[in-house]
mmCIF file of C-alpha atoms and ligand atoms in Angstrom:
data_model
loop_
_atom_site.group_PDB
_atom_site.id
_atom_site.type_symbol
_atom_site.label_atom_id
_atom_site.label_comp_id
_atom_site.label_asym_id
_atom_site.label_seq_id
_atom_site.Cartn_x
_atom_site.Cartn_y
_atom_site.Cartn_z
ATOM 1 C CA MET Z 198 0.000 0.000 0.000
ATOM 2 C CA LYS Z 199 1.209 3.492 -0.806
ATOM 3 C CA LYS Z 200 2.103 5.273 2.436
ATOM 4 C CA LYS Z 201 1.215 8.933 2.927
ATOM 5 C CA ILE Z 202 3.793 10.282 5.325
ATOM 6 C CA PHE Z 203 3.485 13.529 7.285
ATOM 7 C CA SER Z 204 5.735 14.870 10.000
ATOM 8 C CA GLY Z 205 6.730 18.250 11.399
ATOM 9 C CA VAL Z 206 9.692 19.834 13.114
ATOM 10 C CA GLN Z 207 9.548 23.076 15.092
ATOM 11 C CA PRO Z 208 11.890 25.879 13.980
ATOM 12 C CA THR Z 209 12.793 26.667 17.574
ATOM 13 C CA GLY Z 210 16.579 26.502 17.265
ATOM 14 C CA ASN Z 211 19.342 24.334 15.896
ATOM 15 C CA LEU Z 212 18.249 20.807 15.200
ATOM 16 C CA HIS Z 213 20.092 18.301 17.362
ATOM 17 C CA LEU Z 214 21.089 14.661 17.463
ATOM 18 C CA GLY Z 215 17.781 13.741 19.179
ATOM 19 C CA ASN Z 216 15.771 15.253 16.309
ATOM 20 C CA TYR Z 217 18.064 13.483 13.849
ATOM 21 C CA LEU Z 218 18.082 9.983 15.370
ATOM 22 C CA GLY Z 219 14.475 10.127 16.637
ATOM 23 C CA ALA Z 220 12.863 11.570 13.529
ATOM 24 C CA ILE Z 221 14.891 12.902 10.585
ATOM 25 C CA LYS Z 222 16.918 9.738 9.926
ATOM 26 C CA ASN Z 223 13.579 7.988 9.567
ATOM 27 C CA PHE Z 224 12.258 10.780 7.267
ATOM 28 C CA VAL Z 225 15.215 10.212 4.938
ATOM 29 C CA GLU Z 226 14.578 6.468 4.716
ATOM 30 C CA LEU Z 227 10.886 7.045 3.990
ATOM 31 C CA ASN Z 228 11.770 9.705 1.402
ATOM 32 C CA ASN Z 229 14.039 7.169 -0.311
ATOM 33 C CA GLU Z 230 11.343 4.490 -0.567
ATOM 34 C CA ASN Z 231 9.953 5.459 -3.939
ATOM 35 C CA GLU Z 232 6.373 4.388 -3.374
ATOM 36 C CA ASN Z 233 5.758 6.872 -0.496
ATOM 37 C CA ASP Z 234 4.203 10.356 -0.683
ATOM 38 C CA CYS Z 235 6.082 12.365 1.931
ATOM 39 C CA ILE Z 236 5.339 15.778 3.427
ATOM 40 C CA PHE Z 237 7.823 17.305 5.865
ATOM 41 C CA CYS Z 238 6.587 20.474 7.478
ATOM 42 C CA VAL Z 239 8.433 23.219 9.344
ATOM 43 C CA VAL Z 240 5.818 23.811 12.016
ATOM 44 C CA ASP Z 241 6.226 27.526 12.683
ATOM 45 C CA LEU Z 242 2.697 27.879 14.123
ATOM 46 C CA HIS Z 243 3.710 25.386 16.807
ATOM 47 C CA ALA Z 244 6.911 27.319 17.478
ATOM 48 C CA ILE Z 245 5.040 30.458 18.601
ATOM 49 C CA THR Z 246 3.282 28.592 21.436
ATOM 50 C CA VAL Z 247 6.269 29.848 23.432
ATOM 51 C CA ASN Z 248 7.916 33.283 22.944
ATOM 52 C CA GLN Z 249 10.035 33.606 19.808
ATOM 53 C CA ASP Z 250 12.177 36.454 18.591
ATOM 54 C CA PRO Z 251 10.664 37.173 15.112
ATOM 55 C CA ARG Z 252 14.025 37.553 13.390
ATOM 56 C CA GLU Z 253 15.389 34.381 14.957
ATOM 57 C CA LEU Z 254 12.228 32.483 14.068
ATOM 58 C CA ASN Z 255 12.639 33.576 10.460
ATOM 59 C CA ASN Z 256 16.243 32.341 10.414
ATOM 60 C CA ASN Z 257 15.297 29.108 12.161
ATOM 61 C CA ILE Z 258 12.673 28.331 9.505
ATOM 62 C CA ARG Z 259 15.398 28.398 6.849
ATOM 63 C CA GLY Z 260 17.765 26.572 9.208
ATOM 64 C CA THR Z 261 15.278 23.730 9.589
ATOM 65 C CA VAL Z 262 14.881 23.406 5.815
ATOM 66 C CA ALA Z 263 18.678 23.419 5.450
ATOM 67 C CA SER Z 264 18.886 20.620 8.048
ATOM 68 C CA PHE Z 265 16.278 18.561 6.180
ATOM 69 C CA LEU Z 266 18.160 18.904 2.906
ATOM 70 C CA ALA Z 267 21.605 18.340 4.417
ATOM 71 C CA SER Z 268 20.351 15.168 6.143
ATOM 72 C CA GLY Z 269 19.267 13.772 2.769
ATOM 73 C CA ILE Z 270 15.607 14.712 2.207
ATOM 74 C CA ASP Z 271 15.117 15.298 -1.500
ATOM 75 C CA PRO Z 272 12.757 18.222 -2.310
ATOM 76 C CA GLU Z 273 12.025 16.645 -5.696
ATOM 77 C CA LYS Z 274 10.541 13.620 -3.943
ATOM 78 C CA SER Z 275 9.036 15.160 -0.795
ATOM 79 C CA ILE Z 276 6.990 18.274 -0.123
ATOM 80 C CA ILE Z 277 8.822 20.648 2.226
ATOM 81 C CA PHE Z 278 6.953 23.743 3.413
ATOM 82 C CA ASN Z 279 6.245 25.900 6.435
ATOM 83 C CA GLN Z 280 2.898 25.478 8.130
ATOM 84 C CA SER Z 281 1.953 29.181 8.415
ATOM 85 C CA GLN Z 282 1.855 29.465 4.605
ATOM 86 C CA VAL Z 283 -1.117 27.096 4.298
ATOM 87 C CA SER Z 284 -4.040 28.678 6.118
ATOM 88 C CA ALA Z 285 -6.048 25.438 6.197
ATOM 89 C CA HIS Z 286 -3.900 24.313 9.164
ATOM 90 C CA SER Z 287 -5.158 27.098 11.436
ATOM 91 C CA GLU Z 288 -8.705 26.757 10.171
ATOM 92 C CA ALA Z 289 -8.855 22.980 10.627
ATOM 93 C CA ALA Z 290 -7.288 23.349 14.080
ATOM 94 C CA TRP Z 291 -10.181 25.572 15.173
ATOM 95 C CA ILE Z 292 -12.814 23.169 13.871
ATOM 96 C CA LEU Z 293 -11.070 20.181 15.473
ATOM 97 C CA SER Z 294 -10.726 22.055 18.763
ATOM 98 C CA CYS Z 295 -14.522 22.024 18.842
ATOM 99 C CA VAL Z 296 -14.409 18.222 18.502
ATOM 100 C CA ALA Z 297 -11.556 17.476 20.947
ATOM 101 C CA ARG Z 298 -12.480 17.255 24.648
ATOM 102 C CA MET Z 299 -10.859 19.170 27.507
ATOM 103 C CA GLY Z 300 -10.440 15.910 29.408
ATOM 104 C CA TRP Z 301 -8.328 14.482 26.569
ATOM 105 C CA LEU Z 302 -6.039 17.518 26.469
ATOM 106 C CA ASN Z 303 -5.721 17.601 30.245
ATOM 107 C CA ARG Z 304 -3.938 14.270 30.041
ATOM 108 C CA MET Z 305 -1.142 15.490 27.741
ATOM 109 C CA THR Z 306 2.126 15.092 29.618
ATOM 110 C CA GLN Z 307 4.138 17.355 27.283
ATOM 111 C CA PHE Z 308 1.985 20.347 28.269
ATOM 112 C CA LYS Z 309 2.532 19.552 31.945
ATOM 113 C CA GLU Z 310 6.299 19.317 31.387
ATOM 114 C CA LYS Z 311 6.565 22.441 29.222
ATOM 115 C CA ALA Z 312 4.194 24.602 31.273
ATOM 116 C CA GLY Z 313 5.896 23.505 34.498
ATOM 117 C CA LYS Z 314 4.595 24.841 37.800
ATOM 118 C CA ASP Z 315 3.327 28.086 36.312
ATOM 119 C CA LYS Z 316 0.479 26.624 34.230
ATOM 120 C CA GLU Z 317 -1.620 29.782 34.519
ATOM 121 C CA LYS Z 318 0.977 31.737 32.554
ATOM 122 C CA ALA Z 319 1.332 29.206 29.714
ATOM 123 C CA SER Z 320 -0.234 30.261 26.411
ATOM 124 C CA ILE Z 321 -3.522 28.736 25.303
ATOM 125 C CA GLY Z 322 -1.641 27.705 22.162
ATOM 126 C CA LEU Z 323 0.754 25.566 24.191
ATOM 127 C CA TYR Z 324 -2.244 23.799 25.729
ATOM 128 C CA SER Z 325 -4.093 23.224 22.447
ATOM 129 C CA TYR Z 326 -0.938 22.461 20.415
ATOM 130 C CA PRO Z 327 -1.869 18.756 19.969
ATOM 131 C CA VAL Z 328 -5.117 19.779 18.221
ATOM 132 C CA LEU Z 329 -3.146 21.804 15.672
ATOM 133 C CA MET Z 330 -0.874 18.800 15.268
ATOM 134 C CA ALA Z 331 -3.935 16.634 14.570
ATOM 135 C CA ALA Z 332 -5.075 19.163 11.921
ATOM 136 C CA ASP Z 333 -1.609 19.060 10.290
ATOM 137 C CA ILE Z 334 -1.763 15.291 9.948
ATOM 138 C CA LEU Z 335 -5.431 14.825 9.040
ATOM 139 C CA LEU Z 336 -5.552 17.498 6.310
ATOM 140 C CA TYR Z 337 -3.290 15.345 4.128
ATOM 141 C CA ASP Z 338 -5.007 11.964 4.742
ATOM 142 C CA SER Z 339 -1.701 10.869 6.216
ATOM 143 C CA THR Z 340 -1.426 7.146 6.857
ATOM 144 C CA HIS Z 341 1.883 7.166 8.738
ATOM 145 C CA VAL Z 342 3.543 9.718 11.006
ATOM 146 C CA PRO Z 343 7.238 9.251 11.828
ATOM 147 C CA VAL Z 344 7.963 10.846 15.215
ATOM 148 C CA GLY Z 345 10.149 10.468 18.285
ATOM 149 C CA ASP Z 346 8.777 8.679 21.319
ATOM 150 C CA ASP Z 347 7.805 11.996 23.003
ATOM 151 C CA GLN Z 348 5.048 12.551 20.406
ATOM 152 C CA LYS Z 349 3.346 9.167 20.882
ATOM 153 C CA GLN Z 350 0.621 10.559 23.152
ATOM 154 C CA HIS Z 351 -0.157 13.404 20.721
ATOM 155 C CA LEU Z 352 -0.544 10.872 17.921
ATOM 156 C CA GLU Z 353 -3.029 8.887 20.019
ATOM 157 C CA LEU Z 354 -4.998 12.078 20.589
ATOM 158 C CA CYS Z 355 -4.984 12.750 16.832
ATOM 159 C CA ARG Z 356 -6.479 9.303 16.245
ATOM 160 C CA ASP Z 357 -9.187 9.979 18.875
ATOM 161 C CA ILE Z 358 -10.065 13.326 17.288
ATOM 162 C CA ALA Z 359 -10.282 11.773 13.817
ATOM 163 C CA GLN Z 360 -12.507 8.971 15.070
ATOM 164 C CA LYS Z 361 -14.803 11.353 16.976
ATOM 165 C CA PHE Z 362 -15.181 13.647 13.947
ATOM 166 C CA ASN Z 363 -16.030 10.657 11.706
ATOM 167 C CA ASN Z 364 -18.552 9.375 14.292
ATOM 168 C CA ASP Z 365 -20.117 12.774 15.125
ATOM 169 C CA PHE Z 366 -20.710 13.591 11.467
ATOM 170 C CA LYS Z 367 -21.431 9.973 10.520
ATOM 171 C CA ILE Z 368 -18.896 9.829 7.701
ATOM 172 C CA ASP Z 369 -16.914 6.624 7.891
ATOM 173 C CA ASN Z 370 -13.295 7.010 6.963
ATOM 174 C CA PHE Z 371 -13.452 10.755 6.150
ATOM 175 C CA PHE Z 372 -10.376 11.313 8.258
ATOM 176 C CA LYS Z 373 -7.901 8.467 7.866
ATOM 177 C CA ILE Z 374 -6.695 7.090 11.190
ATOM 178 C CA PRO Z 375 -2.902 7.553 11.052
ATOM 179 C CA GLU Z 376 -0.337 5.100 12.401
ATOM 180 C CA PRO Z 377 2.656 6.358 14.353
ATOM 181 C CA LEU Z 378 6.057 5.269 13.057
ATOM 182 C CA ILE Z 379 8.248 5.251 16.134
ATOM 183 C CA GLN Z 380 11.598 3.523 15.996
ATOM 184 C CA LYS Z 381 11.633 0.497 18.290
ATOM 185 C CA GLU Z 382 15.021 1.345 19.731
ATOM 186 C CA PHE Z 383 16.670 4.731 20.285
ATOM 187 C CA SER Z 384 13.429 6.703 19.895
ATOM 188 C CA ARG Z 385 14.311 9.056 22.791
ATOM 189 C CA ILE Z 386 17.801 10.542 22.969
ATOM 190 C CA MET Z 387 18.596 12.086 26.324
ATOM 191 C CA SER Z 388 20.604 15.134 27.423
ATOM 192 C CA LEU Z 389 24.385 14.681 27.581
ATOM 193 C CA LYS Z 390 24.301 16.318 31.015
ATOM 194 C CA ASP Z 391 21.362 14.430 32.549
ATOM 195 C CA GLY Z 392 20.253 10.984 31.386
ATOM 196 C CA SER Z 393 16.747 11.515 32.756
ATOM 197 C CA LYS Z 394 15.987 14.568 30.564
ATOM 198 C CA LYS Z 395 15.218 14.570 26.835
ATOM 199 C CA MET Z 396 17.833 16.169 24.571
ATOM 200 C CA SER Z 397 16.118 19.398 23.584
ATOM 201 C CA LYS Z 398 16.661 22.598 21.551
ATOM 202 C CA SER Z 399 15.348 24.788 24.352
ATOM 203 C CA GLU Z 400 17.639 23.429 27.087
ATOM 204 C CA VAL Z 401 19.817 26.355 28.187
ATOM 205 C CA SER Z 402 23.141 24.489 28.226
ATOM 206 C CA ASP Z 403 24.537 23.877 24.755
ATOM 207 C CA LEU Z 404 26.687 21.126 26.302
ATOM 208 C CA SER Z 405 23.507 19.061 26.773
ATOM 209 C CA ARG Z 406 23.163 18.366 23.049
ATOM 210 C CA ILE Z 407 25.026 17.756 19.807
ATOM 211 C CA ASN Z 408 23.687 20.242 17.261
ATOM 212 C CA LEU Z 409 23.596 19.262 13.612
ATOM 213 C CA THR Z 410 25.643 22.429 12.987
ATOM 214 C CA ASP Z 411 28.381 21.612 15.506
ATOM 215 C CA THR Z 412 32.030 21.650 14.442
ATOM 216 C CA LYS Z 413 34.474 18.799 15.010
ATOM 217 C CA ASP Z 414 35.966 20.585 18.039
ATOM 218 C CA GLN Z 415 32.538 21.166 19.563
ATOM 219 C CA ILE Z 416 31.659 17.477 19.203
ATOM 220 C CA ILE Z 417 34.982 16.421 20.775
ATOM 221 C CA ASN Z 418 34.454 18.813 23.679
ATOM 222 C CA LYS Z 419 30.814 17.870 24.300
ATOM 223 C CA ILE Z 420 31.499 14.128 24.365
ATOM 224 C CA LYS Z 421 34.519 14.664 26.612
ATOM 225 C CA LYS Z 422 32.273 16.570 29.046
ATOM 226 C CA ALA Z 423 29.247 14.253 28.698
ATOM 227 C CA LYS Z 424 28.146 12.907 32.085
ATOM 228 C CA THR Z 425 29.023 9.279 32.880
ATOM 229 C CA ASP Z 426 29.469 7.317 36.102
ATOM 230 C CA PRO Z 427 32.589 5.961 37.823
ATOM 231 C CA LEU Z 428 32.038 2.289 36.883
ATOM 232 C CA PRO Z 429 33.464 0.564 33.789
ATOM 233 C CA MET Z 430 31.133 0.100 30.806
ATOM 234 C CA PRO Z 431 28.152 -2.184 31.595
ATOM 235 C CA SER Z 432 28.029 -5.836 30.502
ATOM 236 C CA THR Z 433 24.264 -6.534 30.443
ATOM 237 C CA ILE Z 434 21.036 -4.756 29.482
ATOM 238 C CA GLU Z 435 19.859 -5.016 33.121
ATOM 239 C CA GLU Z 436 22.968 -3.198 34.293
ATOM 240 C CA LEU Z 437 22.638 -0.648 31.499
ATOM 241 C CA ASN Z 438 19.024 0.110 32.449
ATOM 242 C CA LYS Z 439 20.179 1.230 35.897
ATOM 243 C CA ARG Z 440 22.748 3.674 34.458
ATOM 244 C CA PRO Z 441 20.892 6.341 32.399
ATOM 245 C CA GLU Z 442 23.906 8.326 31.143
ATOM 246 C CA ALA Z 443 25.800 5.199 30.056
ATOM 247 C CA LYS Z 444 22.636 3.909 28.409
ATOM 248 C CA ASN Z 445 22.111 7.129 26.477
ATOM 249 C CA LEU Z 446 25.668 7.194 25.106
ATOM 250 C CA ILE Z 447 25.543 3.518 24.088
ATOM 251 C CA CYS Z 448 22.163 4.072 22.439
ATOM 252 C CA ILE Z 449 23.602 7.012 20.478
ATOM 253 C CA TYR Z 450 26.519 4.827 19.348
ATOM 254 C CA SER Z 451 24.234 1.918 18.360
ATOM 255 C CA SER Z 452 21.870 4.141 16.433
ATOM 256 C CA LEU Z 453 24.679 5.842 14.494
ATOM 257 C CA ALA Z 454 26.425 2.514 13.817
ATOM 258 C CA ASN Z 455 23.099 0.867 12.884
ATOM 259 C CA ILE Z 456 23.703 -2.028 15.249
ATOM 260 C CA LYS Z 457 21.629 -3.639 18.009
ATOM 261 C CA LEU Z 458 22.077 -2.438 21.563
ATOM 262 C CA GLU Z 459 23.174 -5.935 22.685
ATOM 263 C CA GLU Z 460 25.968 -5.862 20.124
ATOM 264 C CA SER Z 461 27.257 -2.511 21.420
ATOM 265 C CA ILE Z 462 27.138 -3.722 25.030
ATOM 266 C CA LYS Z 463 29.201 -6.776 24.070
ATOM 267 C CA LYS Z 464 31.691 -4.634 22.143
ATOM 268 C CA PHE Z 465 32.377 -2.215 25.025
ATOM 269 C CA SER Z 466 31.713 -4.416 28.091
ATOM 270 C CA GLY Z 467 34.169 -3.711 30.929
ATOM 271 C CA LYS Z 468 36.046 -0.996 28.975
ATOM 272 C CA ASN Z 469 36.764 2.462 30.389
ATOM 273 C CA PHE Z 470 34.466 5.309 29.392
ATOM 274 C CA SER Z 471 37.436 7.242 27.993
ATOM 275 C CA GLU Z 472 38.114 4.504 25.438
ATOM 276 C CA PHE Z 473 34.405 4.291 24.495
ATOM 277 C CA LYS Z 474 34.081 8.072 24.260
ATOM 278 C CA GLU Z 475 36.871 8.222 21.676
ATOM 279 C CA ILE Z 476 35.072 5.708 19.456
ATOM 280 C CA LEU Z 477 31.758 7.518 19.980
ATOM 281 C CA THR Z 478 33.379 10.841 19.057
ATOM 282 C CA ASP Z 479 34.796 9.317 15.854
ATOM 283 C CA ILE Z 480 31.445 7.991 14.686
ATOM 284 C CA LEU Z 481 29.722 11.279 15.536
ATOM 285 C CA ILE Z 482 32.305 13.210 13.519
ATOM 286 C CA ASP Z 483 31.931 10.753 10.691
ATOM 287 C CA LYS Z 484 28.115 11.052 10.538
ATOM 288 C CA ILE Z 485 27.412 14.613 11.707
ATOM 289 C CA ILE Z 486 30.221 16.707 10.202
ATOM 290 C CA PRO Z 487 29.156 16.154 6.549
ATOM 291 C CA ILE Z 488 25.633 17.278 7.542
ATOM 292 C CA SER Z 489 27.012 20.266 9.464
ATOM 293 C CA VAL Z 490 29.176 21.378 6.515
ATOM 294 C CA GLU Z 491 26.230 21.086 4.128
ATOM 295 C CA ILE Z 492 23.907 23.047 6.458
ATOM 296 C CA ARG Z 493 26.417 25.916 6.613
ATOM 297 C CA LYS Z 494 26.686 25.931 2.819
ATOM 298 C CA LEU Z 495 22.908 25.945 2.370
ATOM 299 C CA LEU Z 496 22.414 28.744 4.886
ATOM 300 C CA ASP Z 497 24.251 31.029 2.462
ATOM 301 C CA GLU Z 498 21.729 30.154 -0.241
ATOM 302 C CA LYS Z 499 18.682 31.923 1.154
ATOM 303 C CA ASN Z 500 16.947 32.282 -2.213
ATOM 304 C CA TYR Z 501 17.252 28.573 -2.871
ATOM 305 C CA LEU Z 502 15.777 27.714 0.547
ATOM 306 C CA ASP Z 503 12.931 30.215 0.053
ATOM 307 C CA LYS Z 504 12.171 28.739 -3.370
ATOM 308 C CA ILE Z 505 11.854 25.250 -1.867
ATOM 309 C CA LEU Z 506 9.461 26.564 0.788
ATOM 310 C CA LEU Z 507 7.399 28.457 -1.769
ATOM 311 C CA GLU Z 508 7.072 25.508 -4.133
ATOM 312 C CA GLY Z 509 6.342 23.196 -1.218
ATOM 313 C CA SER Z 510 3.628 25.441 0.167
ATOM 314 C CA ARG Z 511 1.930 25.628 -3.245
ATOM 315 C CA LYS Z 512 1.805 21.829 -3.439
ATOM 316 C CA ALA Z 513 0.622 21.516 0.174
ATOM 317 C CA GLU Z 514 -2.024 24.226 -0.342
ATOM 318 C CA ASN Z 515 -3.348 22.334 -3.323
ATOM 319 C CA ILE Z 516 -4.024 19.243 -1.185
ATOM 320 C CA ALA Z 517 -5.104 20.974 2.051
ATOM 321 C CA SER Z 518 -7.531 23.450 0.438
ATOM 322 C CA LYS Z 519 -9.574 20.563 -1.018
ATOM 323 C CA LYS Z 520 -9.789 18.812 2.331
ATOM 324 C CA ILE Z 521 -10.788 21.955 4.243
ATOM 325 C CA LYS Z 522 -13.504 22.650 1.660
ATOM 326 C CA LYS Z 523 -14.976 19.205 2.357
ATOM 327 C CA ILE Z 524 -14.692 19.835 6.112
ATOM 328 C CA HIS Z 525 -16.711 23.059 5.663
ATOM 329 C CA GLU Z 526 -19.444 21.177 3.844
ATOM 330 C CA ILE Z 527 -19.541 18.415 6.462
ATOM 331 C CA VAL Z 528 -19.882 20.777 9.438
ATOM 332 C CA GLY Z 529 -22.527 22.846 7.601
ATOM 333 C CA PHE Z 530 -20.750 26.111 6.733
HETATM 334 N N1 LIG P 111 15.500 13.916 22.356
HETATM 335 C C1 LIG P 111 14.827 13.399 21.344
HETATM 336 N N2 LIG P 111 14.967 12.098 21.030
HETATM 337 C C2 LIG P 111 14.281 11.555 19.984
HETATM 338 N N3 LIG P 111 13.439 12.272 19.191
HETATM 339 C C3 LIG P 111 13.274 13.572 19.473
HETATM 340 N N4 LIG P 111 12.543 14.546 18.905
HETATM 341 C C4 LIG P 111 12.745 15.705 19.574
HETATM 342 N N5 LIG P 111 13.598 15.532 20.577
HETATM 343 C C5 LIG P 111 13.965 14.210 20.557
HETATM 344 C C6 LIG P 111 11.694 14.336 17.729
HETATM 345 O O1 LIG P 111 12.087 15.280 16.748
HETATM 346 C C7 LIG P 111 10.930 15.673 15.994
HETATM 347 C C8 LIG P 111 10.863 17.170 15.943
HETATM 348 O O2 LIG P 111 10.659 17.664 17.265
HETATM 349 P P1 LIG P 111 10.250 19.166 17.467
HETATM 350 O O3 LIG P 111 11.408 20.027 17.241
HETATM 351 O O4 LIG P 111 9.097 19.489 16.629
HETATM 352 O O5 LIG P 111 9.716 19.268 18.941
HETATM 353 P P2 LIG P 111 10.235 18.772 20.311
HETATM 354 O O6 LIG P 111 9.946 17.312 20.469
HETATM 355 O O7 LIG P 111 9.613 19.656 21.335
HETATM 356 O O8 LIG P 111 11.820 18.981 20.232
HETATM 357 P P3 LIG P 111 12.743 19.778 21.165
HETATM 358 O O9 LIG P 111 14.111 19.684 20.677
HETATM 359 O O10 LIG P 111 12.515 19.336 22.593
HETATM 360 O O11 LIG P 111 12.280 21.260 20.955
HETATM 361 P P4 LIG P 111 11.881 22.354 21.980
HETATM 362 O O12 LIG P 111 13.014 22.412 22.954
HETATM 363 O O13 LIG P 111 11.739 23.588 21.172
HETATM 364 O O14 LIG P 111 10.601 21.917 22.610
HETATM 365 C C9 LIG P 111 9.718 15.044 16.682
HETATM 366 O O15 LIG P 111 9.310 13.906 15.937
HETATM 367 C C10 LIG P 111 10.231 14.658 18.029
HETATM 368 O O16 LIG P 111 9.562 13.516 18.523
#
């Protein structure tokens, strides 16, 4: 069956190794399978759910496109565009927010984490973000959504919204019920400074993440400073599961080397972290530096990046405007 793939990335800063291993690596594989229709969206409407400097946001939109291209997404095969340029996203989000239930949204753990203790001061957009995400996916009749593990709950909500809309308006199968595509292993890369926290663009310390734009020296320095523990490298999965920082670094190695976790454990069992860190640094340099060099090159080609976004948004608009028209008819506008 032909897969219709949709996924989004927020232009909230430099893309990092977590975005790459959790999502973009998967996007590239799907883009390379010829039978798929892929749409990769720079979700700028999502980005403004927290404060953004307008000029930085503008640069980050191009930066995200540059990261897509440098990682291997081919704009001839996939649609690449930014969400704000296709108005159907905002419109569908409003209609779906009248279908989604407060109780469903109240369960979303990402809102609780991002809003923190000061929930009252969080934007309404941050709270209703998963409804906009559902609109993004459903407008394109997406069948599969490649995401990192942190988005699993939002995908479940999207499925619930689609089902409720189909039931409320008695139209079987109007919205396709999308399947998440979450990698079985290595779907959540953690901070280099704290193995219990997700690697994230918005984390203040740059030492917590490897950015896709990092230089060789930055990668060497960050891995040297990455948190470990005083014991030698673990020998079993059980042992690994009790040591979050060691686990994260071995997962990063396994994912980059495309090998099973068990194989990596066997390879490094009983070794010192310093020896392992050297090998990890080498593979990171090998895989990330070509991407980093290409991103820098593309960032100098603003017109080219803008042209890709413009062409992508025309193609996306063409699909989304038809779906939103049908939604209008169904709800009685
Ligand atoms: N640490 C991670 N490990 C695995 N996958 C991850 N993703 C993000 N962080 C990790 C996946 O990358 C895709 C794009 O994510 P996003 O930028 O749209 O939003 P996010 O999940 O909120 O990412 P950040 O880095 O944490 O951004 P900020 O700090 O701005 O909130 C998604 O598929 C996500 O699962």
